[in-house]
Amino acid sequence: MNRITLDAARVIIHDTMAFGREKGMKPLSVVVVDAGGHVLAFERADGAPPGRFDIARGKAYGSVMLGIGGTAQRDRAEAQAYFIAAAGAAYEGKLIPVPGGILVRNDSGEVIGAVGVTGDTSENDLEAGSVGIKSVGLTADG
């Protein structure tokens, strides 16, 4: 697969949210973007705050634009805050450098998009999104 289809994006979202419910996580919001950072699909669980779209998109967008997952972005921010601040300015504030931003790779290891999950702890967001990505046979790189 060289791109994320709409059907795959919907399954990723469904399975991410189902995992969150199964594990008793707070209501999640999930976005899937393509390799250019364009939103393919988004869903916000009942009870999730309305502002979660921007956070989920920022996690996914930052991952695909920088080519590194949210965990690596957080680590980079701790080591080189000036770089992440500059990248955030370059991307007009659409960068949320924390776990829960997950690159999606195909069988060849190419980045074909990203998933952004928000609502619980960043580590739980990452775990839930990784489950969703793997459910469609793709590789999660968070």
PDB file of C-alpha atoms in Angstrom, residues 41-110:
ATOM      1  CA  ALA A  41     -10.733  11.329   8.557  1.00  0.00           C
ATOM      2  CA  PHE A  42     -11.468  12.469  12.109  1.00  0.00           C
ATOM      3  CA  GLU A  43     -13.686  11.327  14.938  1.00  0.00           C
ATOM      4  CA  ARG A  44     -14.260  12.691  18.445  1.00  0.00           C
ATOM      5  CA  ALA A  45     -15.789  10.369  21.051  1.00  0.00           C
ATOM      6  CA  ASP A  46     -18.850  11.415  23.006  1.00  0.00           C
ATOM      7  CA  GLY A  47     -17.672  13.358  26.024  1.00  0.00           C
ATOM      8  CA  ALA A  48     -14.385  14.508  24.484  1.00  0.00           C
ATOM      9  CA  PRO A  49     -13.793  18.272  24.616  1.00  0.00           C
ATOM     10  CA  PRO A  50     -14.501  20.081  21.326  1.00  0.00           C
ATOM     11  CA  GLY A  51     -10.961  21.449  20.977  1.00  0.00           C
ATOM     12  CA  ARG A  52      -9.452  17.992  20.573  1.00  0.00           C
ATOM     13  CA  PHE A  53      -9.463  18.145  16.755  1.00  0.00           C
ATOM     14  CA  ASP A  54      -6.688  20.744  16.726  1.00  0.00           C
ATOM     15  CA  ILE A  55      -4.603  18.744  19.196  1.00  0.00           C
ATOM     16  CA  ALA A  56      -5.022  15.447  17.317  1.00  0.00           C
ATOM     17  CA  ARG A  57      -4.259  17.159  14.005  1.00  0.00           C
ATOM     18  CA  GLY A  58      -1.189  18.874  15.506  1.00  0.00           C
ATOM     19  CA  LYS A  59       0.172  15.555  16.712  1.00  0.00           C
ATOM     20  CA  ALA A  60      -0.327  13.887  13.310  1.00  0.00           C
ATOM     21  CA  TYR A  61       0.712  16.906  11.239  1.00  0.00           C
ATOM     22  CA  GLY A  62       3.940  17.418  13.183  1.00  0.00           C
ATOM     23  CA  SER A  63       4.817  13.756  12.807  1.00  0.00           C
ATOM     24  CA  VAL A  64       4.392  13.659   9.057  1.00  0.00           C
ATOM     25  CA  MET A  65       5.983  17.075   8.439  1.00  0.00           C
ATOM     26  CA  LEU A  66       9.061  16.365  10.580  1.00  0.00           C
ATOM     27  CA  GLY A  67       9.255  12.677   9.671  1.00  0.00           C
ATOM     28  CA  ILE A  68       9.434  11.616  13.320  1.00  0.00           C
ATOM     29  CA  GLY A  69       6.780  10.457  15.747  1.00  0.00           C
ATOM     30  CA  GLY A  70       5.566  12.429  18.727  1.00  0.00           C
ATOM     31  CA  THR A  71       7.838  10.650  21.203  1.00  0.00           C
ATOM     32  CA  ALA A  72      10.928  11.617  19.191  1.00  0.00           C
ATOM     33  CA  GLN A  73       9.563  15.161  18.841  1.00  0.00           C
ATOM     34  CA  ARG A  74       9.165  15.424  22.613  1.00  0.00           C
ATOM     35  CA  ASP A  75      12.708  14.167  23.098  1.00  0.00           C
ATOM     36  CA  ARG A  76      13.972  16.652  20.519  1.00  0.00           C
ATOM     37  CA  ALA A  77      12.064  19.465  22.244  1.00  0.00           C
ATOM     38  CA  GLU A  78      13.764  18.598  25.524  1.00  0.00           C
ATOM     39  CA  ALA A  79      17.200  18.578  23.867  1.00  0.00           C
ATOM     40  CA  GLN A  80      16.699  21.407  21.350  1.00  0.00           C
ATOM     41  CA  ALA A  81      13.728  23.515  22.347  1.00  0.00           C
ATOM     42  CA  TYR A  82      14.741  26.209  19.858  1.00  0.00           C
ATOM     43  CA  PHE A  83      14.344  23.770  16.936  1.00  0.00           C
ATOM     44  CA  ILE A  84      10.845  22.632  17.910  1.00  0.00           C
ATOM     45  CA  ALA A  85       9.829  26.256  18.566  1.00  0.00           C
ATOM     46  CA  ALA A  86      11.112  27.245  15.121  1.00  0.00           C
ATOM     47  CA  ALA A  87       9.385  24.284  13.470  1.00  0.00           C
ATOM     48  CA  GLY A  88       6.159  25.200  15.239  1.00  0.00           C
ATOM     49  CA  ALA A  89       6.432  28.727  13.866  1.00  0.00           C
ATOM     50  CA  ALA A  90       7.225  27.440  10.367  1.00  0.00           C
ATOM     51  CA  TYR A  91       4.151  25.212  10.492  1.00  0.00           C
ATOM     52  CA  GLU A  92       1.959  28.069  11.776  1.00  0.00           C
ATOM     53  CA  GLY A  93       1.447  26.519  15.201  1.00  0.00           C
ATOM     54  CA  LYS A  94       0.165  23.196  13.829  1.00  0.00           C
ATOM     55  CA  LEU A  95       2.721  21.165  15.781  1.00  0.00           C
ATOM     56  CA  ILE A  96       2.044  19.289  19.028  1.00  0.00           C
ATOM     57  CA  PRO A  97       5.345  17.533  19.885  1.00  0.00           C
ATOM     58  CA  VAL A  98       4.206  14.799  22.275  1.00  0.00           C
ATOM     59  CA  PRO A  99       3.445  11.066  22.114  1.00  0.00           C
ATOM     60  CA  GLY A 100       0.198  10.310  20.325  1.00  0.00           C
ATOM     61  CA  GLY A 101       1.521  11.580  16.990  1.00  0.00           C
ATOM     62  CA  ILE A 102       2.306   8.388  15.099  1.00  0.00           C
ATOM     63  CA  LEU A 103       3.855   7.948  11.675  1.00  0.00           C
ATOM     64  CA  VAL A 104       2.213   5.335   9.467  1.00  0.00           C
ATOM     65  CA  ARG A 105       4.632   3.269   7.380  1.00  0.00           C
ATOM     66  CA  ASN A 106       3.892   0.751   4.639  1.00  0.00           C
ATOM     67  CA  ASP A 107       5.632  -2.603   4.102  1.00  0.00           C
ATOM     68  CA  SER A 108       8.566  -0.828   2.421  1.00  0.00           C
ATOM     69  CA  GLY A 109       9.056   1.458   5.411  1.00  0.00           C
ATOM     70  CA  GLU A 110       7.847   4.545   3.551  1.00  0.00           C
TER      71      GLU A 110
END
